[in-house]
XYZ file of C-alpha atoms in Angstrom:
658
model
C -95.016 -24.063 149.833
C -97.741 -24.535 147.274
C -101.229 -25.952 147.794
C -102.699 -27.449 144.616
C -106.069 -28.262 146.152
C -109.000 -27.111 144.013
C -107.320 -26.280 140.682
C -110.006 -27.598 138.368
C -108.146 -26.670 135.183
C -106.153 -29.829 135.719
C -109.056 -31.989 134.612
C -109.345 -30.315 131.223
C -105.979 -31.656 130.141
C -106.424 -33.995 127.175
C -103.245 -35.933 127.914
C -104.619 -37.425 131.133
C -104.715 -41.199 130.440
C -108.081 -42.909 130.749
C -106.795 -45.478 133.255
C -106.399 -42.575 135.710
C -109.637 -40.724 134.900
C -111.705 -43.861 135.304
C -110.246 -44.954 138.627
C -109.539 -41.823 140.687
C -111.623 -39.080 142.239
C -110.607 -35.447 141.697
C -108.424 -35.167 144.789
C -106.651 -38.447 144.052
C -106.164 -37.554 140.380
C -104.700 -34.199 141.254
C -102.185 -35.786 143.608
C -101.172 -38.422 141.044
C -100.692 -35.930 138.179
C -99.177 -32.984 140.016
C -97.006 -34.457 142.770
C -93.492 -33.621 141.590
C -90.344 -32.454 143.315
C -90.817 -32.321 147.068
C -94.486 -33.182 147.645
C -96.684 -34.348 150.494
C -100.052 -36.044 150.142
C -102.027 -35.713 153.380
C -104.303 -38.760 153.279
C -107.181 -39.153 155.703
C -108.258 -42.636 156.862
C -110.125 -44.626 154.227
C -109.290 -42.058 151.529
C -107.507 -44.447 149.170
C -103.854 -43.601 149.793
C -102.777 -47.032 148.563
C -104.655 -46.348 145.340
C -102.916 -42.971 144.974
C -99.438 -44.446 145.463
C -100.244 -47.310 143.094
C -101.489 -45.040 140.333
C -98.651 -42.563 140.862
C -96.181 -45.354 140.138
C -98.286 -46.536 137.174
C -98.407 -42.959 135.841
C -94.627 -42.586 136.150
C -94.151 -45.791 134.164
C -96.717 -44.535 131.607
C -94.563 -41.396 131.238
C -91.496 -43.491 130.445
C -89.814 -43.783 133.870
C -88.319 -47.268 134.165
C -89.313 -49.355 137.229
C -85.694 -49.605 138.388
C -85.626 -45.789 138.641
C -88.505 -45.722 141.143
C -88.100 -46.463 144.859
C -91.084 -47.244 147.089
C -90.569 -47.295 150.857
C -93.337 -48.755 153.024
C -93.663 -49.734 156.677
C -94.696 -53.323 156.033
C -93.720 -55.782 153.359
C -97.383 -56.668 152.946
C -98.123 -53.070 151.920
C -95.291 -53.117 149.387
C -96.456 -56.432 147.912
C -100.024 -55.177 147.622
C -98.974 -51.997 145.818
C -96.608 -53.813 143.464
C -99.321 -56.304 142.481
C -101.728 -53.452 141.820
C -99.176 -51.637 139.674
C -98.596 -54.814 137.648
C -102.329 -55.152 137.082
C -102.671 -51.530 135.965
C -99.564 -51.292 133.757
C -99.399 -54.892 132.492
C -95.633 -54.485 132.860
C -92.926 -56.557 134.496
C -91.714 -54.330 137.324
C -89.557 -56.865 139.166
C -86.563 -54.511 138.934
C -88.330 -51.892 141.035
C -87.020 -51.695 144.603
C -89.929 -51.661 147.049
C -90.208 -52.571 150.702
C -89.485 -51.487 154.237
C -86.611 -49.206 155.212
C -84.723 -52.253 156.451
C -85.282 -54.111 153.181
C -84.163 -51.121 151.088
C -81.060 -50.530 153.214
C -80.180 -54.225 153.143
C -80.414 -54.200 149.323
C -77.928 -51.318 149.219
C -75.551 -52.767 151.808
C -75.375 -56.138 150.030
C -73.594 -54.281 147.218
C -71.469 -51.876 149.233
C -70.811 -53.534 152.624
C -67.093 -53.790 151.835
C -66.803 -49.993 152.143
C -67.679 -50.471 155.825
C -65.311 -53.444 156.297
C -68.116 -55.994 156.181
C -68.386 -58.962 153.865
C -71.422 -58.982 151.584
C -72.717 -62.228 153.128
C -73.180 -60.616 156.552
C -75.838 -62.163 158.804
C -78.842 -60.178 159.983
C -79.529 -60.684 163.674
C -83.185 -60.880 164.610
C -84.246 -59.352 167.915
C -83.628 -62.481 169.982
C -80.195 -63.105 168.450
C -79.265 -59.467 169.008
C -80.323 -59.739 172.643
C -78.247 -62.924 173.087
C -75.183 -61.199 171.655
C -75.736 -58.145 173.838
C -75.864 -60.509 176.808
C -72.441 -61.843 175.780
C -71.162 -58.265 175.558
C -72.515 -57.548 179.022
C -70.862 -60.687 180.420
C -67.538 -59.701 178.828
C -67.822 -56.274 180.416
C -68.644 -57.704 183.841
C -65.384 -59.707 183.770
C -63.488 -56.423 183.913
C -65.312 -54.865 186.872
C -66.146 -55.586 190.509
C -68.006 -58.803 191.299
C -71.649 -58.349 192.217
C -72.068 -55.146 190.221
C -75.667 -54.961 188.986
C -76.413 -53.705 185.491
C -79.672 -53.079 183.622
C -81.195 -56.054 181.796
C -80.426 -56.663 178.119
C -83.930 -55.602 177.055
C -83.509 -52.235 178.754
C -80.062 -51.612 177.277
C -81.269 -52.675 173.821
C -84.204 -50.257 174.002
C -81.879 -47.351 174.810
C -79.347 -48.242 172.097
C -82.088 -48.679 169.502
C -83.697 -45.354 170.387
C -80.338 -43.606 170.072
C -79.779 -45.149 166.631
C -83.236 -44.384 165.281
C -83.415 -40.817 166.547
C -79.748 -39.968 165.860
C -79.371 -38.759 169.431
C -76.486 -39.238 171.835
C -76.534 -42.097 174.310
C -77.119 -39.633 177.160
C -80.108 -38.097 175.358
C -81.547 -41.555 174.686
C -81.187 -42.584 178.341
C -82.769 -39.326 179.488
C -85.715 -39.822 177.140
C -86.360 -43.556 177.641
C -84.969 -44.409 181.098
C -83.744 -41.310 183.007
C -83.327 -43.354 186.196
C -80.381 -45.104 184.460
C -78.246 -42.002 183.860
C -75.734 -43.284 186.436
C -75.131 -46.278 184.159
C -74.257 -44.201 181.084
C -70.586 -45.206 181.078
C -71.428 -48.881 181.587
C -73.968 -48.892 178.748
C -71.547 -47.079 176.462
C -68.829 -49.688 177.012
C -71.242 -52.610 176.651
C -72.476 -51.035 173.395
C -68.879 -50.802 172.190
C -68.201 -54.492 172.968
C -71.504 -55.460 171.321
C -70.566 -53.517 168.188
C -67.184 -55.254 168.005
C -68.747 -58.701 168.504
C -71.090 -58.047 165.591
C -68.219 -56.965 163.390
C -66.157 -60.030 164.387
C -68.970 -62.360 163.310
C -69.834 -60.323 160.202
C -73.342 -59.536 161.429
C -75.695 -56.570 161.667
C -78.819 -56.082 163.725
C -81.936 -54.334 162.407
C -80.781 -50.884 163.516
C -77.371 -51.414 161.885
C -79.043 -51.753 158.491
C -80.216 -48.151 158.762
C -77.230 -46.731 160.633
C -74.667 -48.364 158.347
C -76.476 -47.225 155.195
C -76.509 -43.635 156.431
C -72.842 -43.964 157.410
C -72.090 -45.326 153.942
C -73.747 -42.282 152.372
C -71.904 -39.851 154.654
C -68.468 -41.419 154.188
C -68.742 -42.437 150.526
C -70.223 -39.546 148.521
C -69.587 -41.377 145.236
C -71.699 -44.298 146.431
C -74.469 -41.922 147.506
C -74.339 -40.189 144.136
C -74.549 -43.515 142.294
C -77.435 -44.862 144.399
C -79.384 -41.606 144.426
C -78.875 -41.126 140.687
C -80.626 -44.423 140.091
C -83.821 -43.303 141.849
C -85.513 -40.578 139.846
C -88.524 -40.813 142.154
C -88.646 -41.781 145.833
C -92.107 -42.487 147.286
C -92.634 -42.971 151.028
C -95.800 -44.412 152.562
C -96.919 -43.760 156.176
C -94.596 -40.762 156.458
C -96.029 -39.865 159.869
C -94.356 -42.986 161.275
C -90.829 -42.134 160.139
C -88.126 -41.350 162.669
C -85.064 -39.130 162.324
C -82.738 -41.639 160.659
C -85.424 -42.703 158.182
C -86.082 -39.097 157.200
C -82.351 -38.559 156.654
C -82.178 -41.708 154.519
C -85.018 -40.731 152.167
C -83.618 -37.233 151.798
C -80.260 -38.757 150.858
C -81.827 -41.227 148.431
C -83.692 -38.409 146.655
C -80.800 -35.925 146.763
C -79.824 -36.122 143.067
C -83.197 -35.852 141.304
C -85.111 -34.119 144.110
C -88.361 -36.021 143.592
C -89.443 -37.039 147.089
C -93.165 -37.779 147.375
C -94.436 -38.694 150.843
C -97.893 -39.840 151.903
C -99.223 -39.778 155.435
C -101.609 -38.533 158.081
C -100.214 -36.902 161.200
C -103.489 -37.717 162.991
C -102.434 -41.368 162.821
C -98.893 -40.973 164.192
C -98.809 -43.453 167.099
C -95.238 -44.763 167.273
C -93.342 -42.137 169.280
C -92.095 -44.906 171.596
C -89.815 -46.072 168.771
C -88.761 -42.585 167.725
C -91.463 -41.649 165.180
C -91.797 -37.890 164.883
C -95.354 -36.618 165.122
C -94.328 -33.195 163.838
C -92.475 -34.429 160.754
C -95.480 -33.879 158.470
C -95.976 -30.271 159.596
C -92.243 -29.609 159.332
C -92.144 -31.140 155.844
C -95.091 -28.953 154.809
C -93.346 -25.848 156.114
C -90.139 -26.502 154.164
C -89.615 -24.200 151.211
C -90.833 -25.579 147.885
C -93.079 -28.306 149.302
C -96.212 -29.062 147.261
C -99.245 -30.036 149.359
C -102.155 -32.245 148.351
C -105.037 -33.478 150.485
C -107.214 -36.508 149.847
C -110.102 -36.427 152.294
C -112.933 -38.504 150.818
C -113.610 -41.445 153.115
C -114.640 -44.647 151.304
C -114.301 -46.959 154.317
C -116.872 -45.920 156.895
C -120.547 -45.040 156.928
C -121.579 -41.372 157.072
C -122.467 -41.759 160.776
C -118.958 -42.931 161.642
C -117.277 -40.287 159.443
C -119.253 -37.496 161.163
C -118.213 -38.972 164.504
C -114.559 -39.175 163.394
C -114.507 -35.566 162.160
C -115.372 -34.439 165.665
C -112.399 -36.400 167.047
C -109.583 -35.242 164.748
C -106.661 -34.542 167.133
C -106.257 -30.862 167.941
C -102.628 -30.513 166.808
C -103.122 -32.179 163.412
C -102.978 -30.659 159.942
C -106.463 -29.312 159.264
C -108.698 -31.786 157.457
C -112.376 -32.618 157.062
C -113.276 -36.135 155.952
C -116.047 -36.352 153.366
C -118.219 -39.490 153.592
C -118.798 -41.470 150.408
C -121.072 -44.068 152.016
C -124.645 -43.706 153.241
C -125.785 -43.505 156.840
C -126.283 -46.806 158.634
C -126.282 -46.607 162.425
C -124.724 -44.189 164.907
C -121.777 -45.418 166.986
C -122.742 -46.941 170.345
C -121.295 -45.890 173.685
C -121.982 -48.672 176.175
C -121.406 -48.262 179.914
C -121.019 -51.396 182.016
C -120.382 -51.778 185.739
C -116.979 -53.484 185.497
C -114.772 -55.484 183.123
C -116.693 -58.719 183.854
C -119.888 -57.085 182.609
C -117.907 -55.629 179.714
C -116.774 -59.109 178.654
C -120.384 -60.332 178.811
C -121.572 -57.420 176.651
C -118.818 -57.982 174.073
C -119.736 -61.671 173.825
C -123.415 -60.753 173.316
C -122.604 -58.201 170.597
C -120.550 -60.836 168.774
C -123.294 -63.453 169.149
C -125.896 -61.013 167.771
C -123.726 -60.144 164.773
C -123.152 -63.814 163.953
C -126.886 -64.468 164.145
C -127.366 -61.592 161.690
C -125.233 -63.494 159.199
C -121.856 -61.868 159.795
C -118.593 -63.847 160.038
C -116.292 -63.781 163.064
C -113.475 -62.421 160.875
C -115.560 -59.294 160.191
C -115.376 -58.299 163.866
C -112.482 -56.944 165.919
C -112.030 -56.033 169.576
C -109.440 -53.306 170.144
C -107.791 -52.156 173.363
C -105.077 -49.742 174.527
C -102.890 -52.416 176.159
C -102.905 -56.200 175.933
C -103.608 -56.745 179.638
C -107.061 -55.183 179.180
C -108.110 -58.222 177.123
C -107.435 -60.922 179.719
C -110.922 -61.050 181.274
C -112.450 -60.947 177.795
C -110.300 -63.869 176.608
C -111.606 -65.995 179.479
C -115.192 -65.115 178.555
C -114.643 -65.901 174.866
C -113.092 -69.245 175.791
C -116.054 -70.123 178.006
C -118.493 -69.196 175.214
C -116.556 -71.127 172.571
C -116.016 -68.029 170.439
C -112.972 -68.535 168.155
C -110.443 -65.705 168.155
C -106.926 -64.817 167.090
C -104.580 -62.429 168.884
C -102.455 -60.337 166.543
C -99.884 -59.660 169.255
C -98.886 -63.342 169.507
C -95.416 -64.779 168.962
C -94.197 -64.477 165.389
C -93.786 -67.732 163.492
C -90.032 -67.294 163.017
C -89.558 -66.463 166.716
C -90.721 -69.899 167.890
C -87.921 -72.092 169.240
C -88.172 -74.905 166.676
C -88.162 -72.568 163.670
C -85.267 -70.566 165.138
C -83.342 -73.841 165.547
C -83.775 -74.679 161.852
C -82.904 -71.115 160.848
C -79.710 -71.288 162.920
C -78.433 -74.167 160.766
C -79.141 -72.160 157.605
C -77.440 -69.067 159.029
C -74.271 -71.023 159.837
C -74.185 -72.463 156.308
C -74.645 -68.973 154.866
C -72.165 -67.260 157.202
C -69.787 -69.612 159.072
C -68.747 -66.740 161.377
C -72.258 -66.404 162.853
C -71.387 -67.038 166.500
C -74.947 -66.812 167.832
C -76.229 -69.436 165.403
C -73.277 -71.761 166.057
C -74.033 -71.577 169.780
C -77.710 -72.352 169.199
C -77.238 -75.409 166.986
C -74.340 -76.925 168.927
C -76.256 -76.806 172.218
C -79.028 -78.890 170.653
C -76.730 -81.934 170.864
C -76.141 -83.974 174.043
C -72.974 -83.139 175.970
C -72.512 -79.653 174.476
C -73.144 -76.693 176.768
C -72.035 -73.063 176.787
C -68.340 -73.720 177.420
C -67.977 -76.552 174.902
C -69.891 -74.683 172.197
C -67.656 -71.639 172.762
C -64.509 -73.745 172.391
C -65.829 -75.342 169.181
C -66.748 -71.976 167.680
C -63.460 -70.322 168.682
C -61.480 -73.113 167.007
C -63.538 -72.855 163.798
C -63.446 -69.028 163.796
C -59.659 -68.996 164.190
C -59.109 -71.420 161.299
C -61.506 -69.519 159.002
C -59.718 -66.219 159.671
C -56.122 -67.503 159.734
C -56.206 -70.147 156.980
C -57.597 -70.583 153.485
C -59.086 -73.980 154.310
C -62.651 -74.776 153.281
C -65.165 -75.005 156.115
C -65.755 -78.704 155.405
C -62.072 -79.491 155.940
C -62.054 -77.373 159.114
C -64.998 -79.290 160.573
C -63.546 -82.691 159.564
C -60.252 -81.903 161.341
C -61.716 -80.124 164.357
C -60.151 -81.259 167.629
C -63.118 -79.882 169.568
C -65.736 -81.669 167.431
C -64.035 -85.064 167.177
C -65.848 -86.360 170.262
C -69.245 -85.260 168.900
C -69.737 -87.314 165.754
C -73.471 -86.644 165.301
C -73.196 -82.850 164.874
C -69.864 -83.202 163.039
C -71.287 -85.564 160.412
C -74.485 -83.545 160.022
C -72.543 -80.287 159.547
C -70.240 -81.864 156.967
C -73.246 -83.145 155.037
C -74.982 -79.759 155.173
C -71.936 -77.812 153.992
C -71.440 -80.308 151.162
C -74.983 -79.459 150.056
C -74.703 -75.675 150.704
C -75.522 -74.785 147.083
C -78.805 -76.709 147.213
C -82.175 -75.006 147.531
C -83.096 -74.094 151.130
C -86.034 -76.507 151.312
C -83.680 -79.407 150.479
C -81.278 -78.320 153.220
C -84.107 -78.077 155.771
C -85.317 -81.568 154.804
C -81.859 -82.940 155.642
C -81.802 -81.149 159.014
C -85.311 -82.409 159.724
C -84.917 -86.044 158.656
C -81.343 -86.609 159.874
C -81.702 -84.922 163.255
C -84.479 -82.518 164.156
C -87.524 -84.780 163.884
C -86.158 -87.124 166.534
C -84.941 -84.168 168.618
C -88.418 -82.617 168.548
C -90.133 -85.861 169.564
C -87.787 -86.208 172.539
C -87.915 -82.551 173.560
C -91.387 -81.042 173.133
C -94.732 -82.160 174.529
C -96.390 -80.586 171.472
C -93.905 -82.068 168.999
C -96.610 -82.982 166.465
C -97.623 -79.338 166.104
C -93.995 -78.253 165.820
C -93.271 -80.918 163.195
C -96.266 -79.657 161.188
C -94.793 -76.134 161.460
C -91.476 -77.369 160.068
C -93.245 -79.133 157.205
C -95.016 -75.858 156.383
C -91.670 -74.102 156.707
C -90.181 -76.468 154.107
C -93.037 -75.558 151.789
C -92.325 -71.833 152.256
C -88.609 -72.463 151.611
C -89.410 -74.260 148.346
C -90.218 -70.861 146.813
C -86.560 -69.802 147.058
C -83.464 -70.830 145.128
C -80.775 -69.734 147.574
C -80.304 -69.796 151.344
C -79.183 -66.159 151.373
C -82.347 -64.848 149.689
C -84.524 -67.027 151.892
C -82.866 -65.793 155.089
C -83.157 -62.163 154.013
C -86.858 -62.491 153.326
C -87.524 -64.220 156.637
C -85.375 -61.997 158.809
C -86.685 -58.761 157.314
C -90.316 -59.863 157.198
C -92.488 -58.179 159.795
C -94.782 -61.184 160.237
C -94.251 -64.643 158.777
C -97.067 -65.917 160.978
C -99.377 -64.596 158.270
C -97.943 -67.132 155.813
C -98.312 -69.807 158.440
C -101.891 -68.896 159.311
C -102.930 -69.083 155.678
C -102.554 -72.850 156.008
C -105.222 -73.038 158.681
C -108.387 -74.681 157.442
C -110.671 -72.451 159.477
C -109.634 -68.804 159.504
C -113.042 -67.414 160.459
C -111.990 -65.989 163.806
C -112.669 -62.870 165.813
C -109.656 -60.545 165.997
C -108.280 -59.296 169.319
C -105.554 -56.678 169.037
C -104.045 -53.591 170.556
C -104.732 -50.379 168.663
C -101.089 -50.331 167.572
C -101.622 -53.775 166.023
C -104.799 -52.592 164.264
C -103.061 -49.818 162.326
C -103.788 -50.139 158.613
C -106.554 -52.731 159.096
C -110.337 -52.473 158.963
C -113.394 -54.508 160.000
C -117.142 -54.272 159.512
C -117.641 -54.131 163.273
C -115.138 -52.652 165.746
C -115.575 -52.954 169.512
C -113.268 -50.663 171.509
C -113.095 -51.714 175.156
C -112.036 -50.137 178.469
C -112.219 -46.509 177.368
C -111.716 -45.309 180.939
C -109.277 -42.598 182.039
C -106.272 -44.506 183.339
C -106.839 -47.416 180.938
C -107.426 -45.356 177.807
C -106.118 -42.712 177.808
C -103.216 -44.454 179.489
C -102.567 -43.471 183.108
C -98.896 -42.740 182.573
C -99.714 -40.468 179.624
C -102.158 -38.558 181.839
C -99.591 -38.191 184.628
C -96.938 -36.952 182.207
C -99.457 -34.751 180.352
C -98.757 -36.525 177.066
C -102.307 -36.844 175.811
C -101.610 -35.910 172.181
C -100.638 -39.441 171.205
C -103.529 -40.913 173.196
C -105.881 -38.749 171.098
C -104.261 -40.064 167.935
C -104.596 -43.657 169.175
C -108.306 -43.090 169.811
C -108.620 -41.611 166.312
C -106.878 -44.641 164.762
C -109.125 -47.017 166.717
C -112.461 -45.500 165.688
C -111.402 -45.122 162.036
C -110.940 -48.914 161.718
C -114.748 -49.400 161.692
C -116.581 -49.749 158.392
C -120.221 -50.277 159.419
C -120.595 -50.388 163.186
C -118.636 -49.004 166.124
C -119.066 -49.878 169.809
C -117.164 -48.005 172.520
C -117.344 -49.574 175.972
C -116.442 -48.044 179.333
C -116.967 -49.021 182.970
C -118.721 -46.974 185.631
C -116.171 -48.317 188.122
C -113.364 -46.797 186.069
C -109.940 -48.299 185.563
C -109.189 -51.712 187.048
C -105.749 -50.543 188.198
C -105.948 -50.597 192.026
C -103.464 -47.748 192.393
C -105.473 -45.249 190.355
C -109.065 -46.524 190.660
C -111.605 -43.721 191.064
C -108.883 -41.102 191.373
C -110.268 -37.650 190.597
C -106.998 -36.933 188.806
C -107.835 -39.541 186.184
C -111.590 -39.218 185.862
C -111.842 -35.472 185.373
C -113.545 -34.415 182.166
C -110.526 -33.458 180.035
C -109.116 -36.986 180.414
C -112.310 -38.758 179.355
C -112.610 -39.241 175.590
C -116.293 -40.126 175.805
C -117.254 -36.889 177.566
C -115.974 -35.004 174.519
C -118.443 -36.718 172.169
C -121.700 -34.815 171.438
C -124.751 -36.845 172.437
C -126.373 -36.323 169.039
C -123.634 -38.390 167.364
C -124.058 -41.554 169.430
C -126.469 -44.152 170.742
C -125.923 -44.528 174.457
C -126.589 -47.726 176.418
C -126.074 -48.475 180.095
C -125.834 -52.073 181.296
C -126.644 -52.201 185.006
C -124.867 -54.583 187.360
C -127.168 -57.402 188.430
């Protein structure tokens, strides 16, 4: 491995374009110019990694690499959009042909061209998490028909978690059960057979779930070397953001995608690896560094936080991380506060007072965030904020496209796009009076059989359906929708809404006005798309469409409440971290299982979200969990993050119980 850090001769090169010199510091410039072949850029928090990736792409285009020969893989679509817009601004080029997005988006783009190699049709449906769970429930019910009555099996959520972990870590089912739910090892055979039925049901309805997008792409590459060669030949450079969050299958995919040209450039910070629960590999950065021929770059200048916070953060860099020292680029402001309250009621009062003080100083609510290890720790605080009239948003709320009324509309679109989508057929049919599970199954089975066994158009099949003839309202609506299937998605939704769903909503929901407003906003979003297929792909693969929805709110000046996992990649002027008590944070289960490494990284992520001010709050009564309250096992020094902080780095306050 080679470490390029500190080679000043680089900056004497006359060919360095001015748009790089003017915008990047020395560490960033070095990474942009020299990262070739297999390279890793270790990027500390607030060091400008987005800027580095953006200018690396711009520099490649400046050197003559066409946008379609560059692949950018990110962990959120928002990150990809931000980088692409920045590249456009820097290069003044049309880069629409560049493939950029999440692993699922990239794999979907590949599978849409080559699905036939895996015996899928190119118009396959993508099952969201709820649809996948519904189908797994069907698989479980089918399996139960074959075994003894009264036999109890794990819930769908539990089975789905095990299957997903196995897919993402490329481990056997037994290994996945042992890692995620060892108490279920006796059910290994049952889960295996349910998984098999589930897989066949998906294939029958020409559908893939999120994990299938990755698994099937890797299978395509393994079984079709010519396809791999063609795809990999296209991408002369593969760039991967947030590399510390990749799991085994994702690592295998990027290695495959870069196998022809060998230019794989990854950016990440192992100190911020916090997703082991979904298979992310904390050690992947160190292992990548140790591979032969890897070039290493470090960008460590922190532009986000004040010097006081950066000094504090440097003392908290997790012990097992790649060595780094953040260099502050901002002046001192105020030391972080450690506030001790009696209990969580006092904590809520203190948080409300801090917020009130900041607002009186002229700050906006949206500049402040309250972070916590688990969502339950925010419940008392939410009650206090409500009583004080403090507006807030919770990032862990239900996604826009997971609400029942939006899923209903989407189900119609999915059926139009893929008439074999059994889950969506079941959902829309059961919206109509007189149609339950059995009737909807009979209707679907009749339609499925005629699609597979005849060449008849779907409109003719629906018109002549024996099962639908007694249900004229859905039959007529479906005929009308399929007749308009080539129309833009917003026009299709308007038909669903005006001909059926508006009345249905008014008769079904107590908050129908709000839901109708959601659908009207949904129509506006759909108006940006020309085809149903493209619209569905964007929605299903988007990590959070609630963001689009929330942009329509008139007043978005709200305090943010979020778990630390939800805060990853975000920043605020003021961050308040609550319930930093052994048992709450670090998490009690992590302490019991001696898995404190990830808890340290979570703490690191939390404190690095703060730009100007940081408040860390703990309770003298300890965790509120009655089973572990005041246990010496939890409160001993090595489990308490705050006891590791030197007094000189903090302002300490104690709020006594009145």
